Amino acid sequence: LTTKKEIQENLKKFEKGNFDTVPDPDHLQHFKERAKKKEDSDSVKTSSLQETHDAVSHDHPMGKYTLPHPIWSEDQLHDVQITHTPPEGFVDKLAFFSVKMLRGGFDIFSGFKVGQRNEHKWLKRIIFLETVAGVPGMVAAMMRHMISLRRMQRDHGWIHTLLEEAENERMHLMTALQLKQPSWIFKTAVIGSQGVFVTLFGIWYAISPKFCHRFVGYLEEEAVKTYTKCLEDINGGPLKHWQTQEAPDVAVRYWQLPEDATMRDVILAIRADEAHHRVVNHTLASMKPDQFNPYKPGK
Amino acid sequence: LTTKKEIQENLKKFEKGNFDTVPDPDHLQHFKERAKKKEDSDSVKTSSLQETHDAVSHDHPMGKYTLPHPIWSEDQLHDVQITHTPPEGFVDKLAFFSVKMLRGGFDIFSGFKVGQRNEHKWLKRIIFLETVAGVPGMVAAMMRHMISLRRMQRDHGWIHTLLEEAENERMHLMTALQLKQPSWIFKTAVIGSQGVFVTLFGIWYAISPKFCHRFVGYLEEEAVKTYTKCLEDINGGPLKHWQTQEAPDVAVRYWQLPEDATMRDVILAIRADEAHHRVVNHTLASMKPDQFNPYKPGK
Ligand SMILES: [Fe+2]
Ligand SMILES: [Fe+2]
Ligand SMILES: [Fe+2]
Ligand SMILES: [Fe+2]
């Protein structure tokens, strides 16, 4: 075992797309049919990613092996409210103030509020924000993992929830990318922001996990506002065509959407995810780091 | 939703140990009975962790919400061989040389080879090595997550395998800690090593993921050697009493061991895990970072 030969055989099998198959989730077969249908017909391409049209990618579609995450009911999707948890004490206020400053600065810098909103501007905003949103969960999970290792103590069940949040945000990004590919200026801005945010958030988490989770709680309050606004623009504004535009395959698979799902269904699911992260992070911020995480995998 | 009140209610429910219950894995009920039995009888305590005897911890035992991981059959447990993948090219050779240097240095520095081996020395060695072993998977997962976010490209399914490895190594550590609590000198050494290793491995991963996975592949070759030696000491050496010593509860739960499992069964399971990481990392090292990961969740 682990000989050169075994590795070469593994790789050969893999190159033929021939690794042993696990029972696929029900919706996967449906996805394959859907993808095939799309190729057969001359329907409008909603995806600009080369990948989707690569024959090989059907063997390993994006979002096939994701962590457990909530699948929202119709009621839950429409029940999401804009809420606010009043800050209590210095740490909370600092977190709230930081988020308000960041949002204000971003609104000015991105030019989102100047002139008419449109699909291009919405996608730019969503993609940028989601490249940032995937950072805190992963950094926090890594910090707790490393603390558990070096203090030689149990983690109290937080890590899986933080990883689920990180992956969920990354899936928001993967979904939005199906509609638009970023320019190089945009890519540069993303790389710069990540460098700054990963460093700062890592330092903050070492100093005050409470601040960090409260900060994310407030970020998610803003995210719910943003996606509620987006839904308004879908219901009767510049994004009206998202009422009928087909949902990307990765979104259908990830949120287990019906075959005829639209971009509106996708934004509803994303908003429910954000509302979920909001209550999770506000709750974690109100707990001691050695209390047991009440959120179960996928909940 | 997400109001102060909701959070307070969540926390109150949680303090009563009263979060909604998911169907537990079969072995969990068995675990509870086992733990109860242990308390009732005046059997020798194999655990020195306060926690195990804390009534509350029965509501959230360690290792309850773990990522999927292989459960080994009798055949697989005993089939594990010491193997070596010959290094090919400069990067492989550098990785091999680094691991050989590290192992040699550690053997001298730790004094493991001086005098008679015993349980105390074995546990010190295992605990220290496992605090290090949990680092690469988490760092690599984080790096790939961040790369996916900032390049705005899919991950090709590697992250889950790396997270599973990281958690698996952390569970090795949690298991060993049930038998021995580290001294403060030891704790200081662990903190220092983690600081150095996290930094170096992060930099290496940014430069050459191939080097990193090959490095872990070679580390795991050494790990299999170490645990094979440990089994020899169990079968007819200074660890003979591990043939009958009860396995810690966290191990019974995590590897789904039978009720009468012993420390020998635990070491067999850990060795099989290490052999699995060995082939996984040697395979990933031989792949391009944008090829699809052939390992499925828990495989
Ligand atoms: Fe998001
Ligand atoms: Fe979010
Ligand atoms: Fe290990
Ligand atoms: Fe290992």
Coordinates of C-alpha atoms and ligand atoms in Angstrom, one line a residue, chain B residues 130 133 168-169 172 220 223 227 270 274 277, ligand 3:
Chain B
E130 CA -0.8 14.6 17.5
A133 CA -0.5 16.4 13.1
N168 CA -9.3 13.0 12.6
E169 CA -5.9 14.0 14.0
H172 CA -6.4 11.2 18.1
E220 CA 2.4 9.6 7.8
A223 CA 3.4 7.7 11.9
Y227 CA 2.1 3.1 15.8
I270 CA -5.4 5.3 14.8
E274 CA -2.5 7.3 9.6
H277 CA -3.7 10.0 5.4
Ligands
FE3 FE -2.6 11.0 14.2

